[in-house]
XYZ file of C-alpha atoms in Angstrom:
272
model
C 56.333 14.646 -35.572
C 54.847 15.248 -38.990
C 55.998 17.638 -41.695
C 54.379 20.599 -39.930
C 55.864 19.862 -36.529
C 52.592 18.522 -35.121
C 52.389 15.005 -33.732
C 49.307 13.045 -34.775
C 47.325 12.649 -31.566
C 45.433 9.580 -32.746
C 48.280 7.765 -34.471
C 47.417 6.103 -37.783
C 43.708 6.672 -37.117
C 44.268 10.361 -37.748
C 45.351 9.698 -41.318
C 42.361 7.449 -41.967
C 40.080 10.226 -40.688
C 41.726 12.812 -42.933
C 41.536 10.467 -45.916
C 37.815 9.903 -45.310
C 37.235 13.661 -45.045
C 39.177 14.341 -48.245
C 37.269 11.600 -50.056
C 33.962 13.053 -48.878
C 34.926 16.519 -50.126
C 35.876 15.103 -53.513
C 32.559 13.257 -53.823
C 30.667 16.345 -52.650
C 32.278 18.562 -55.289
C 31.679 15.952 -57.999
C 27.966 15.754 -57.202
C 27.748 19.547 -57.013
C 29.270 19.842 -60.474
C 27.018 17.135 -61.911
C 23.999 18.946 -60.443
C 24.894 22.054 -62.416
C 25.848 24.134 -59.386
C 27.990 27.112 -60.367
C 27.827 26.324 -64.100
C 24.738 28.359 -64.966
C 23.203 25.375 -66.766
C 20.730 22.734 -65.686
C 22.466 19.664 -64.373
C 21.302 16.190 -63.570
C 18.400 15.779 -61.138
C 19.332 12.957 -58.795
C 16.764 10.576 -57.369
C 16.612 10.217 -53.596
C 15.170 7.182 -51.875
C 11.635 7.675 -50.647
C 11.134 8.615 -47.000
C 7.470 8.269 -46.066
C 7.680 10.884 -43.309
C 8.741 13.585 -45.763
C 5.982 12.535 -48.142
C 3.583 13.100 -45.260
C 5.016 16.556 -44.582
C 4.069 17.680 -48.076
C 0.399 16.993 -47.257
C 0.446 18.216 -43.647
C -0.893 21.745 -44.233
C -3.219 20.955 -47.127
C -6.282 20.489 -44.881
C -6.405 24.190 -43.979
C -6.646 23.391 -40.260
C -4.105 24.413 -37.636
C -0.656 22.804 -37.725
C 1.709 22.418 -34.789
C 5.402 22.423 -35.602
C 8.541 22.481 -33.492
C 12.334 22.419 -34.004
C 12.649 20.261 -30.901
C 12.984 20.678 -27.162
C 16.672 21.522 -27.482
C 18.392 24.839 -27.968
C 21.097 26.593 -29.926
C 24.520 26.547 -28.306
C 23.905 23.400 -26.288
C 26.303 20.468 -26.184
C 26.369 17.468 -28.501
C 24.173 17.347 -31.596
C 21.431 19.458 -30.001
C 22.335 22.618 -31.913
C 22.602 20.795 -35.230
C 19.267 19.003 -34.786
C 17.550 22.244 -33.739
C 18.837 24.071 -36.800
C 17.787 21.131 -38.977
C 14.301 21.442 -37.488
C 14.200 25.073 -38.649
C 14.195 23.842 -42.237
C 11.025 21.856 -41.567
C 9.422 24.852 -39.822
C 10.143 27.043 -42.854
C 8.794 24.455 -45.266
C 5.607 24.064 -43.216
C 5.144 27.846 -43.142
C 5.500 28.069 -46.925
C 2.889 25.348 -47.472
C 0.571 26.800 -44.832
C 0.731 30.256 -46.443
C -0.582 28.768 -49.682
C -3.366 26.722 -48.081
C -4.327 29.237 -45.379
C -3.624 26.879 -42.473
C -2.444 28.647 -39.288
C 0.903 27.416 -37.969
C 1.584 27.174 -34.256
C 5.339 26.825 -33.676
C 6.555 26.171 -30.138
C 10.106 26.447 -28.802
C 12.076 25.652 -25.648
C 14.975 28.081 -26.074
C 15.312 31.851 -26.408
C 17.628 31.724 -29.427
C 15.574 28.956 -31.032
C 12.476 31.116 -30.615
C 14.024 33.992 -32.561
C 15.216 31.640 -35.301
C 11.834 29.892 -35.473
C 9.992 33.191 -35.819
C 12.364 34.161 -38.622
C 11.893 30.760 -40.316
C 8.107 31.188 -40.250
C 8.253 34.662 -41.768
C 10.756 33.518 -44.385
C 8.452 30.668 -45.368
C 5.511 33.048 -45.789
C 7.613 35.480 -47.845
C 8.717 32.663 -50.155
C 5.039 31.918 -50.791
C 4.378 35.592 -51.553
C 2.428 36.312 -48.366
C 2.982 38.332 -45.224
C 2.464 36.699 -41.860
C -0.564 38.010 -39.978
C -1.738 37.321 -36.431
C -4.367 34.847 -37.609
C -1.625 32.915 -39.387
C -0.307 31.692 -36.043
C 3.273 32.328 -35.053
C 6.197 31.245 -32.899
C 5.703 30.748 -29.159
C 8.459 30.976 -26.560
C 7.095 28.587 -23.931
C 10.090 27.792 -21.714
C 13.868 28.036 -21.707
C 15.656 24.678 -21.752
C 13.158 22.887 -19.507
C 12.041 19.936 -21.610
C 9.305 18.672 -19.292
C 7.751 22.099 -18.828
C 8.002 22.671 -22.567
C 6.042 19.571 -23.585
C 3.378 20.475 -20.992
C 3.005 23.934 -22.518
C 3.070 22.621 -26.074
C 0.375 20.078 -25.200
C -1.855 22.952 -24.063
C -1.250 24.782 -27.356
C -2.189 21.642 -29.284
C -5.397 21.164 -27.283
C -6.529 24.788 -27.512
C -6.038 25.056 -31.280
C -7.294 21.563 -32.171
C -4.445 20.974 -34.610
C -4.936 18.544 -37.499
C -1.225 17.851 -38.089
C 1.842 17.911 -35.880
C 5.279 18.120 -37.463
C 8.186 18.095 -35.024
C 11.848 17.351 -35.581
C 14.844 17.933 -33.346
C 15.948 16.939 -29.862
C 13.203 15.126 -27.964
C 13.796 12.882 -24.972
C 11.384 10.488 -23.229
C 9.146 13.425 -22.282
C 7.985 13.582 -25.911
C 5.502 10.842 -25.027
C 3.382 13.425 -23.160
C 3.224 15.636 -26.242
C 2.513 12.876 -28.744
C -0.328 11.649 -26.515
C -1.850 15.160 -26.397
C -1.616 15.376 -30.178
C -3.202 11.942 -30.536
C -6.158 13.067 -28.396
C -6.499 16.089 -30.681
C -6.729 13.740 -33.658
C -3.580 15.129 -35.230
C -1.571 13.220 -37.813
C 1.937 13.155 -36.342
C 5.288 13.284 -38.109
C 8.032 13.324 -35.487
C 11.807 12.933 -35.551
C 14.322 12.880 -32.720
C 18.099 12.591 -32.478
C 17.912 11.284 -28.899
C 17.819 7.448 -28.840
C 15.172 7.251 -26.088
C 12.965 9.784 -27.833
C 13.464 8.171 -31.241
C 12.312 4.815 -29.863
C 9.147 6.347 -28.428
C 8.168 8.377 -31.499
C 8.639 5.309 -33.667
C 5.932 3.644 -31.571
C 3.577 6.590 -31.041
C 3.816 8.818 -34.128
C 2.083 8.072 -37.416
C 5.371 8.591 -39.250
C 8.845 8.927 -37.748
C 12.117 10.424 -38.936
C 14.833 8.034 -37.818
C 18.483 8.890 -37.259
C 20.093 10.938 -40.003
C 16.723 11.453 -41.735
C 16.246 14.369 -39.324
C 19.055 16.231 -41.117
C 17.797 15.560 -44.660
C 14.959 18.108 -44.729
C 16.810 20.555 -46.981
C 17.321 17.878 -49.616
C 13.847 16.342 -49.495
C 11.606 19.345 -48.876
C 13.484 22.118 -50.673
C 15.678 20.123 -53.081
C 18.620 22.398 -52.289
C 21.543 21.448 -54.507
C 24.165 21.534 -51.768
C 22.027 19.387 -49.456
C 21.328 16.810 -52.159
C 25.034 16.662 -53.073
C 25.931 16.192 -49.398
C 23.515 13.259 -49.022
C 24.814 11.589 -52.174
C 28.428 12.090 -51.079
C 27.654 10.492 -47.704
C 26.020 7.506 -49.420
C 29.030 7.142 -51.718
C 31.409 7.278 -48.752
C 29.395 4.573 -46.979
C 29.716 2.239 -49.968
C 33.466 2.829 -50.041
C 33.718 2.049 -46.326
C 31.673 -1.135 -46.789
C 33.958 -2.252 -49.606
C 37.011 -1.411 -47.475
C 35.655 -3.565 -44.628
C 35.115 -6.483 -47.029
C 38.615 -6.019 -48.464
C 40.068 -5.940 -44.945
C 38.251 -9.157 -44.065
C 39.649 -10.875 -47.166
C 43.181 -9.595 -46.489
C 43.111 -10.764 -42.893
C 41.432 -14.144 -43.322
C 42.697 -15.204 -46.750
C 46.137 -13.638 -47.068
C 46.941 -13.108 -43.384
C 47.720 -9.403 -43.890
C 46.237 -6.724 -41.622
C 45.374 -3.116 -42.490
C 48.107 -1.841 -40.189
C 50.719 -3.790 -42.161
C 49.463 -2.258 -45.411
C 48.984 1.362 -44.369
C 51.057 1.785 -41.220
C 53.102 4.991 -41.219
C 54.800 4.407 -37.877
C 57.643 1.949 -37.228
């Protein structure tokens, strides 16, 4: 039992997890402070590594032709990382709407979930308001195609793409193997495709079929890259810092074990 009368369920691993979380929070607050957040003064502008897919997003709506965007085939409230990836896709939808409002390109946003539809519609309108415009019917809009039926969704979205002859397709969220049907429809339409998926099977396919792909955690970096939000940038930098610390800890553990014959459990063990 610990000091609060609660037994650590995971043994010593629990304390490593809490230490990593505490270290992340410290790094996050440090980067927030250095960015000028909460101080009322301009802080340091940190450089983020280039991600080609996000560079392509900045040019996606500049042609003035229709754009297809989607927060994924997942929904809000589903299990796993589906909710997180869908909400991350909303940031891309909003950014596309803001750019499209300036260039006059209509945005066709498709969804596969009732809650995601409402959020997508709100993201589109918020993007237009940020650009100083109101969203009209000719500006496109959000479409509620199906409810949590991925195969039916991509079939409906493919029809939307074909009927509007989109020039760019920007999709990020939860896409499984069925995404191949949608990327093929967009290819036939001649659309430049930027696609990201948090599902391993879908990520492998979009890497092969899309012009530019968001891989792994890049799906969740839209707020930092497209909007340069201070909290998002600080979070990315804190994660990178934590990774370097973990890498150094692994190297130190290797040296301790193979050179000095001492294991991590002997150094940090809190149980007899």
